[in-house]
PDB file of C-alpha atoms in Angstrom:
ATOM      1  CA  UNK R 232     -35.242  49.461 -15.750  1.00 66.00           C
ATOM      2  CA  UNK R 233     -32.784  46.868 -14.741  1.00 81.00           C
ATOM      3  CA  UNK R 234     -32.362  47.461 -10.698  1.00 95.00           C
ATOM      4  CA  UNK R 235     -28.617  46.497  -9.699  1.00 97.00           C
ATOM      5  CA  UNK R 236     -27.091  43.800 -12.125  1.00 97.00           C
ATOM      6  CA  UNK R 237     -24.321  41.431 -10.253  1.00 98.00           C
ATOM      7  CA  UNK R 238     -21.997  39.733 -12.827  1.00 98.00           C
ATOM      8  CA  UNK R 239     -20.787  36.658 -13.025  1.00 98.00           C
ATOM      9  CA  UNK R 240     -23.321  34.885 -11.585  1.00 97.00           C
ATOM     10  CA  UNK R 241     -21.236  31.981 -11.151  1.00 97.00           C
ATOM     11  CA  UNK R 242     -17.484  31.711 -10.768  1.00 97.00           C
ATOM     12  CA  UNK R 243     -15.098  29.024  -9.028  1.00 98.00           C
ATOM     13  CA  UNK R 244     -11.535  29.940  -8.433  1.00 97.00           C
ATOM     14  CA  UNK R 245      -8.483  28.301  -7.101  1.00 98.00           C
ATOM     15  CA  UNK R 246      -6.596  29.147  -3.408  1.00 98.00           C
ATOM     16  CA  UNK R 247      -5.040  32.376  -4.149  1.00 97.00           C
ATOM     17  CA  UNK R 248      -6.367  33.342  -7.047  1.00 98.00           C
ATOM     18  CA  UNK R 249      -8.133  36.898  -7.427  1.00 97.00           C
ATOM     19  CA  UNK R 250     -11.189  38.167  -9.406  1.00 97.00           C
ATOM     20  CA  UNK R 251     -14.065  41.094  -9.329  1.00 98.00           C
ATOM     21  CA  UNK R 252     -17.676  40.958  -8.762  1.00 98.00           C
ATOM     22  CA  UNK R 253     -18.939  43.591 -10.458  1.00 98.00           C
ATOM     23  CA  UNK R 254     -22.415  45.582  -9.502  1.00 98.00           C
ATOM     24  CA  UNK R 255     -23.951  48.202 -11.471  1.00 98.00           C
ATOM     25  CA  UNK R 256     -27.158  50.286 -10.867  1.00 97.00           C
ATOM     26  CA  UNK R 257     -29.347  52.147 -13.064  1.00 96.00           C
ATOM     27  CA  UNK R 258     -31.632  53.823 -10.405  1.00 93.00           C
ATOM     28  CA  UNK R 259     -28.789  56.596  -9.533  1.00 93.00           C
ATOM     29  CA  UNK R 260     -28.739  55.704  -5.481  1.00 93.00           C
ATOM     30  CA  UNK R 261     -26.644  57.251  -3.528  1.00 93.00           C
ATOM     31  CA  UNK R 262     -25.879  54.022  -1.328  1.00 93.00           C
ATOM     32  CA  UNK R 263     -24.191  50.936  -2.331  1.00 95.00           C
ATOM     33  CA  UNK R 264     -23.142  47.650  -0.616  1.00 96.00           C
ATOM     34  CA  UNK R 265     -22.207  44.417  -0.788  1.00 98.00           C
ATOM     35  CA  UNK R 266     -23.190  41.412   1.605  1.00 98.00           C
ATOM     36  CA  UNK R 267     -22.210  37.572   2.031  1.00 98.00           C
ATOM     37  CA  UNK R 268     -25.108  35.479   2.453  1.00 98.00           C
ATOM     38  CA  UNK R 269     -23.800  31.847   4.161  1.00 96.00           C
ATOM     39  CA  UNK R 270     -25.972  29.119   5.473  1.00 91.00           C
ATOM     40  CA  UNK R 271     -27.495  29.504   8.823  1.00 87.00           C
ATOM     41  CA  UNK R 272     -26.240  33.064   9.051  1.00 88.00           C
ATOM     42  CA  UNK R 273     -27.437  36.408   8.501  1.00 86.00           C
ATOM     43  CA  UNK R 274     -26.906  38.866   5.634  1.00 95.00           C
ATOM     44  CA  UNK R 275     -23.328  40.288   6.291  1.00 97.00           C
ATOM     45  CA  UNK R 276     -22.348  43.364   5.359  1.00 96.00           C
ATOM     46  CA  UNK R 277     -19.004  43.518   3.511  1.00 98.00           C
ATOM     47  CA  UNK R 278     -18.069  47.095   2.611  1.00 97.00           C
ATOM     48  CA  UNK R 279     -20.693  49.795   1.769  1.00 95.00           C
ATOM     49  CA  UNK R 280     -20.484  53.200  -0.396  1.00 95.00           C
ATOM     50  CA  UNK R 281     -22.512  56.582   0.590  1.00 92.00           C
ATOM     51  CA  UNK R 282     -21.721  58.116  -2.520  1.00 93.00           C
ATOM     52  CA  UNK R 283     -18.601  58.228  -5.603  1.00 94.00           C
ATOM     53  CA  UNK R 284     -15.382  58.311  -3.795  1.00 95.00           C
ATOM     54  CA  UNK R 285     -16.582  57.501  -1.054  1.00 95.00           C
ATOM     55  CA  UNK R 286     -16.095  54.031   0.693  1.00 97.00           C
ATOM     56  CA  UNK R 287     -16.100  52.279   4.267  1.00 96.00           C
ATOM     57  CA  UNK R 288     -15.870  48.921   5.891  1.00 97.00           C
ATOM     58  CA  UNK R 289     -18.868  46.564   6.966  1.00 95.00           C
ATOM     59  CA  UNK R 290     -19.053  43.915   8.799  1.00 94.00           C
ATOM     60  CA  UNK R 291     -16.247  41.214   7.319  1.00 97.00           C
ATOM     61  CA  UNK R 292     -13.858  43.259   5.072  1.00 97.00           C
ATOM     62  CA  UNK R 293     -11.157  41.562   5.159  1.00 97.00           C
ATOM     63  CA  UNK R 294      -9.778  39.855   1.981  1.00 97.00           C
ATOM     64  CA  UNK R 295     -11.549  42.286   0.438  1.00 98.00           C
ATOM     65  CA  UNK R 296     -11.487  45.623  -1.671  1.00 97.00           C
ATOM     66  CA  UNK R 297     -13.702  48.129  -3.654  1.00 98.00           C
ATOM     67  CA  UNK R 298     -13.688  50.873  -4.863  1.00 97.00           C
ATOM     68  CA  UNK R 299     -16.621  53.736  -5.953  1.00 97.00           C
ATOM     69  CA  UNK R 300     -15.922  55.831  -8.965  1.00 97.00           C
ATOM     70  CA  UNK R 301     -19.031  56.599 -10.302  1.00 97.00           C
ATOM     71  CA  UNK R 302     -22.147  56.649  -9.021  1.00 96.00           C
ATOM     72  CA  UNK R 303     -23.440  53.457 -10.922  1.00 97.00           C
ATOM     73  CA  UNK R 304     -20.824  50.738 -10.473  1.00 98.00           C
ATOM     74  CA  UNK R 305     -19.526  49.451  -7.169  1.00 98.00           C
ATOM     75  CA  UNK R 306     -17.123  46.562  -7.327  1.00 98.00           C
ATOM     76  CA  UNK R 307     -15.656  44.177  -4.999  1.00 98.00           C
ATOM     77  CA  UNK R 308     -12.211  42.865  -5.673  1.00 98.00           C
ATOM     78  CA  UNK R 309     -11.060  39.737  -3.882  1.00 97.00           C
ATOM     79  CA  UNK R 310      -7.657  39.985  -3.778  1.00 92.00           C
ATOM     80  CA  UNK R 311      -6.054  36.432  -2.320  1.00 97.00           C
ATOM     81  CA  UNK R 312      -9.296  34.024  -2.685  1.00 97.00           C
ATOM     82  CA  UNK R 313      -9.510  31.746   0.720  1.00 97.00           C
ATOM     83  CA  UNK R 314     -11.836  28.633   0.856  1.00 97.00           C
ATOM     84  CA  UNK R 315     -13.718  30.733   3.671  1.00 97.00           C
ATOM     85  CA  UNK R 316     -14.534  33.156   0.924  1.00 98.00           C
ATOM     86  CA  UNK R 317     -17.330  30.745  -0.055  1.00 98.00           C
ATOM     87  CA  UNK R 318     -20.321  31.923  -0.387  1.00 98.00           C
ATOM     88  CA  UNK R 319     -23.050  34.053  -2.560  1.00 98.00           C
ATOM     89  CA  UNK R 320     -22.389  37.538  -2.597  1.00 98.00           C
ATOM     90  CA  UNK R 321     -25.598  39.823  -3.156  1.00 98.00           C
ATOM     91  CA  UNK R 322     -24.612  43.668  -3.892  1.00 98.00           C
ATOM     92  CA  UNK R 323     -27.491  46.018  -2.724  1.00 97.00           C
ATOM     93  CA  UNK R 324     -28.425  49.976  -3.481  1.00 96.00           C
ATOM     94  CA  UNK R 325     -30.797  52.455  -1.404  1.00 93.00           C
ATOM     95  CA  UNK R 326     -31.814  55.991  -3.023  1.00 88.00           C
ATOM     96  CA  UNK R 327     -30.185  57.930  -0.134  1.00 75.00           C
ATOM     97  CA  UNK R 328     -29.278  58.443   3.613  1.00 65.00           C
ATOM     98  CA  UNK R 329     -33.205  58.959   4.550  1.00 67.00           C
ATOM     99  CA  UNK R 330     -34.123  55.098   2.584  1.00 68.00           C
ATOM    100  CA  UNK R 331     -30.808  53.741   3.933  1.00 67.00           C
ATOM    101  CA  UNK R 332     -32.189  55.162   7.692  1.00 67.00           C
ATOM    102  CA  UNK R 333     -35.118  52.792   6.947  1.00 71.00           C
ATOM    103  CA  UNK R 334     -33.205  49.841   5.806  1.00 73.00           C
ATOM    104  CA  UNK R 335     -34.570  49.918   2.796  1.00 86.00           C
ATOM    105  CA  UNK R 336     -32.154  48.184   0.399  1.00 93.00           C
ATOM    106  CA  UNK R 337     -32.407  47.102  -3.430  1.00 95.00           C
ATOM    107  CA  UNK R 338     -30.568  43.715  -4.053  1.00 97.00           C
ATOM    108  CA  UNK R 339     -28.813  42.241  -7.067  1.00 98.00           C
ATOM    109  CA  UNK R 340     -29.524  38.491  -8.249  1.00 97.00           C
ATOM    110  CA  UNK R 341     -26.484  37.480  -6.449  1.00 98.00           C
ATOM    111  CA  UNK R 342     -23.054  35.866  -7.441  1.00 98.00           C
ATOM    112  CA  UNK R 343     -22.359  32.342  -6.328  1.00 98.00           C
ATOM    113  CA  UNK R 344     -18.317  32.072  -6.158  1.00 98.00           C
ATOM    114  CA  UNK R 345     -16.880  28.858  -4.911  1.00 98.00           C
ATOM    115  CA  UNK R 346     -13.082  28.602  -4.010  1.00 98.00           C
ATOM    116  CA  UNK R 347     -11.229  25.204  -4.058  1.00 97.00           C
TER     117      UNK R 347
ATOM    118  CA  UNK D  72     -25.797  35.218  21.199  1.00 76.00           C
ATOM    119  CA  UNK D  73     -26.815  36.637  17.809  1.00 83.00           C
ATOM    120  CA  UNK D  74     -28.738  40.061  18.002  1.00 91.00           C
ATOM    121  CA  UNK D  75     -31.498  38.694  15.619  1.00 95.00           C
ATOM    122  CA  UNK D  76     -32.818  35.010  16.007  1.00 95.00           C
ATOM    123  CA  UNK D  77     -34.940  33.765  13.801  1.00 96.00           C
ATOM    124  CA  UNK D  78     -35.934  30.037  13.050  1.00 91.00           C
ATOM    125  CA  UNK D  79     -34.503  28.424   9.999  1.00 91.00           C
ATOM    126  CA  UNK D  80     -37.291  26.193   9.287  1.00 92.00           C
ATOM    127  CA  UNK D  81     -38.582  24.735   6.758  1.00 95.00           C
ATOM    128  CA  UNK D  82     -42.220  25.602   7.897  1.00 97.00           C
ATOM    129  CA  UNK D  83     -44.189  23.543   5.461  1.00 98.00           C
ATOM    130  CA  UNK D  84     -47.996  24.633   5.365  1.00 98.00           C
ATOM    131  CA  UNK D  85     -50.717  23.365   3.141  1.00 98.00           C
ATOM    132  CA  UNK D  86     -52.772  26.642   0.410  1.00 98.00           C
ATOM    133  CA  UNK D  87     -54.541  28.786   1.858  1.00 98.00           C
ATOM    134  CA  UNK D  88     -53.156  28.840   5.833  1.00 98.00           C
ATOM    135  CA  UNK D  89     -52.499  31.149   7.808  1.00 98.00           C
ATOM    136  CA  UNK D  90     -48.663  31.566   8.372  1.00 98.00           C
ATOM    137  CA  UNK D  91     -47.196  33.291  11.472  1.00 98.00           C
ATOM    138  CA  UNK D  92     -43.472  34.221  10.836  1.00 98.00           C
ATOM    139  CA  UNK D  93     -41.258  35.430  13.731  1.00 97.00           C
ATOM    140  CA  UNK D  94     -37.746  36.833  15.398  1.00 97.00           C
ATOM    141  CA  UNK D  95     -36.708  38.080  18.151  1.00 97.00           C
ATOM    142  CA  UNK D  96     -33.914  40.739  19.032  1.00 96.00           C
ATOM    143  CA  UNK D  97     -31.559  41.759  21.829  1.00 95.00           C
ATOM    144  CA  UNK D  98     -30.745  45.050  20.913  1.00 92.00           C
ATOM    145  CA  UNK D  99     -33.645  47.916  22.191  1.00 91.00           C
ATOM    146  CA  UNK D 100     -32.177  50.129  19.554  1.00 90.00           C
ATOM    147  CA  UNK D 101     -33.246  48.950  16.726  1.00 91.00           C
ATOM    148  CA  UNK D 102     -36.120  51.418  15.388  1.00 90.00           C
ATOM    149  CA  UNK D 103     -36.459  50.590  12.090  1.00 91.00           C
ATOM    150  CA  UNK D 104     -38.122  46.113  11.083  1.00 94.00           C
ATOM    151  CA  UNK D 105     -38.146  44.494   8.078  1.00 94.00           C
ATOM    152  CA  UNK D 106     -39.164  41.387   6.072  1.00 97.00           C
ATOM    153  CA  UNK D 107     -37.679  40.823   3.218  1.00 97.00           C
ATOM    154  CA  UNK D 108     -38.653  37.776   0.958  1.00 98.00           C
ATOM    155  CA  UNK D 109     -35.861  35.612  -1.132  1.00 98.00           C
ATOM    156  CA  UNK D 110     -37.326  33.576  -3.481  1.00 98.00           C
ATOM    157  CA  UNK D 111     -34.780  30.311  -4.590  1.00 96.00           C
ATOM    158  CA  UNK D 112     -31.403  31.477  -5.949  1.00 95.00           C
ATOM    159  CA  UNK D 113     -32.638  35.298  -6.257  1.00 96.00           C
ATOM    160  CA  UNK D 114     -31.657  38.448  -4.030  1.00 97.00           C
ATOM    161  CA  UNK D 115     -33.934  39.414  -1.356  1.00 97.00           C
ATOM    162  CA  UNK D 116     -36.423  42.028  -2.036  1.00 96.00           C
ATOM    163  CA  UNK D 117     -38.398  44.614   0.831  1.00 94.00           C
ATOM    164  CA  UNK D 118     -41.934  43.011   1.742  1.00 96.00           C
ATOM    165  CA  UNK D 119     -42.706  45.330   4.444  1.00 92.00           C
ATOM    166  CA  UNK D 120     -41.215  47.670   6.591  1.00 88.00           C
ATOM    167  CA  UNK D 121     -42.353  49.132  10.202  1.00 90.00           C
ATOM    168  CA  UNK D 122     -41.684  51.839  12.567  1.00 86.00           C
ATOM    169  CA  UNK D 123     -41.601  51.247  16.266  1.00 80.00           C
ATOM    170  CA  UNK D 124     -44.070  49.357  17.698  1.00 84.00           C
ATOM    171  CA  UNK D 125     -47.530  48.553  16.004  1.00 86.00           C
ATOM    172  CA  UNK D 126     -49.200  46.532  13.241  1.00 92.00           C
ATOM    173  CA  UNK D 127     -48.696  47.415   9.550  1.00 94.00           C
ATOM    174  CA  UNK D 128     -50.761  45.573   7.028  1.00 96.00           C
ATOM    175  CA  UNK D 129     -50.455  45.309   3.080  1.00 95.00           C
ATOM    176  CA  UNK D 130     -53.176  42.714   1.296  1.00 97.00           C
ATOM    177  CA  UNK D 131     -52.409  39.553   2.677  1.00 98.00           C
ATOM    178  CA  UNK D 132     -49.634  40.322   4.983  1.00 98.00           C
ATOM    179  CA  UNK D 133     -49.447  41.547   8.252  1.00 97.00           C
ATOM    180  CA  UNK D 134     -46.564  42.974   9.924  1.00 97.00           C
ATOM    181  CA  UNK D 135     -46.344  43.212  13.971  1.00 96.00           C
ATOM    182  CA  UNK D 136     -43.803  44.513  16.127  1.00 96.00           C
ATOM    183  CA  UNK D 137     -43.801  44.252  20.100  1.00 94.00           C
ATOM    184  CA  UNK D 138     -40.802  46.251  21.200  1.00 93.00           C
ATOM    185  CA  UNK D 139     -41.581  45.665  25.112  1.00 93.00           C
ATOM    186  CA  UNK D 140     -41.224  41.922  24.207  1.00 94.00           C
ATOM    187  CA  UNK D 141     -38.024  42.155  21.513  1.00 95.00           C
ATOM    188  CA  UNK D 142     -40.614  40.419  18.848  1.00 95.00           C
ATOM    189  CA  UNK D 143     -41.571  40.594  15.428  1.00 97.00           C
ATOM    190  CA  UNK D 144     -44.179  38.571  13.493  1.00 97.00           C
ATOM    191  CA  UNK D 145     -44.560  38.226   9.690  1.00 98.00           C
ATOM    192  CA  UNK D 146     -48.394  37.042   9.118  1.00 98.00           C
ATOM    193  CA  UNK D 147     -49.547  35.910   6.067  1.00 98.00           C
ATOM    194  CA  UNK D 148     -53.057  34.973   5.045  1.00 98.00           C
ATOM    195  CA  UNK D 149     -54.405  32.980   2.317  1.00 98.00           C
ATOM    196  CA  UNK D 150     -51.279  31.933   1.645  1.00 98.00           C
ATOM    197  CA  UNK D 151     -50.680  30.616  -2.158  1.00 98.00           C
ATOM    198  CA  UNK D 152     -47.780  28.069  -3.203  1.00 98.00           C
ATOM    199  CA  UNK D 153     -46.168  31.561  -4.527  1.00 98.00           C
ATOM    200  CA  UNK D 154     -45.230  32.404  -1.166  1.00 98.00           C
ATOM    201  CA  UNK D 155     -42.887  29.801  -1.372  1.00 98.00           C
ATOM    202  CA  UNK D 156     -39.734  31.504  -0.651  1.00 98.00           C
ATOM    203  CA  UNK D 157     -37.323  32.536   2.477  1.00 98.00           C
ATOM    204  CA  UNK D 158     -38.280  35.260   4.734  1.00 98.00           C
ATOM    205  CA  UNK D 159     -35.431  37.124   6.031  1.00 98.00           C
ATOM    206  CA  UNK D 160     -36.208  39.653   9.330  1.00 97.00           C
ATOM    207  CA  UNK D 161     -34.302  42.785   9.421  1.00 95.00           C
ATOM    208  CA  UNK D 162     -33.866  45.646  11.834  1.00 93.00           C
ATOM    209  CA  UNK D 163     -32.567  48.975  12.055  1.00 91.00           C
ATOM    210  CA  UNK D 164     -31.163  51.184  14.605  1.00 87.00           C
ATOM    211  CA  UNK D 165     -27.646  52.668  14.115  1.00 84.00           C
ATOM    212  CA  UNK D 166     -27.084  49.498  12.071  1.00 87.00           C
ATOM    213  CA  UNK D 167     -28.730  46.794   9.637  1.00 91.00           C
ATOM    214  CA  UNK D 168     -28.709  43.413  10.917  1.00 93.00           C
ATOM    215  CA  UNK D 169     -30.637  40.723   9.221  1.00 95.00           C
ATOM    216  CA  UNK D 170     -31.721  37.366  10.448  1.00 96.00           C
ATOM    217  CA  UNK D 171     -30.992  34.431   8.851  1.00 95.00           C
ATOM    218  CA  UNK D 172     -34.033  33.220   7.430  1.00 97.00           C
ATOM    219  CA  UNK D 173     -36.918  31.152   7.713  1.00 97.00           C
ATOM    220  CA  UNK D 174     -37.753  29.128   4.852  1.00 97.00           C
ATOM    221  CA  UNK D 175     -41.621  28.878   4.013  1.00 98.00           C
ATOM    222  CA  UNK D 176     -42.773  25.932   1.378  1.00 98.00           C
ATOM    223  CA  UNK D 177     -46.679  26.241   0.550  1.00 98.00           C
ATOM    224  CA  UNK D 178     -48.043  22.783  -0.345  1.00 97.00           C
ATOM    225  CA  UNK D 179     -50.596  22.953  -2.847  1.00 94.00           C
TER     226      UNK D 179
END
């Protein structure tokens, strides 16, 4: 059972450039979201999924895009990449609206991206 | 002023101390508390979660929340140089919001 699996785990891309964190769970939640995680800050929440077809803004969207359709696979697309973009990006599940109620989230490894 | 404060540390502790890990919140409806424990270039994963007001306790960790007072404690006993790791706070009312971390190192 592999949880949620974040690839690349590393990237580094230039002003402008775009790319695609991709996120894929094998535990067939309901819930999926992705997160920034900066230095001296909390966990923010980026954009989040309740189901396939089905998506909604966090915290800090902008810049950003996904998209939800299937069930397993949740990606997040930057489209214009900004120095403030920066950061390690952790994509998380939860089994349903009672677990997600709870706060009770399943995170990837994360994926470090730096932009120059 | 964030809604969740929590001290960035590093609390550095010598094997088998007891650690007291803490935040404190400004929003009275948050319902749901968490700690969640990151070990070094790894997602976060749920230690412990609570309901309301109360203690909760699994093995070596205690979980306390103190709603009058806005304050949550993470205890551990014994603790063990694989404790090592960040302890994130979380809480839960008609939205997550995580704190942002205290980082424990267990000297052994």
């Amino acid at each position: 059972n592999a949880g949620v699996t974040q690839t690349p785990k590393f990237q580094v891309l230039k002003t402008g450039q775009s790319m695609t964190l991709q996120c894929a769970q094998d535990m067939n939640h309901e819930y999926m979201s992705w997160y920034r995680q900066d230095p001296g800050m909390g966990l923010r929440l980026i954009h989040y999924s309740v189901g396939a077809g089905i998506t909604d803004q966090g915290e800090v969207p902008n810049g950003y895009n996904v998209s939800r359709s299937t069930t397993e696979d949740f990606p997040l697309r930057l489209l214009s990449a900004a120095p403030s973009q920066t950061s390690v990006y952790f994509c998380a599940s939860s089994y349903d609206a009672g677990t997600i109620s709870t706060g009770e989230l399943f995170f990837g490894e994360g994926s470090r991206l730096t932009v120059l | 002023q964030k809604e969740v404060e929590q001290d960035p540390g590093p609390l550095s502790v010598p094997e088998g101390a007891i650690v007291s890990l803490n935040c404190t919140y400004s929003n009275s409806a948050f319902q749901y508390f968490m700690w969640y424990r990151q070990y070094s270039r790894k997602g976060p994963e749920l230690l412990m979660y609570t309901y309301s007001s109360g203690n909760k306790e699994d093995g070596r960790f205690t979980a306390q929340v103190d709603k009058s007072s806005k304050y949550i404690s993470l205890f551990i006993r014994d603790s063990q140089p694989s404790d090592s790791a960040t302890y994130l706070c979380a809480m839960k009312g008609n939205k997550l919001v995580f704190g942002a971390g205290t980082i424990l190192r267990v000297k052994s």
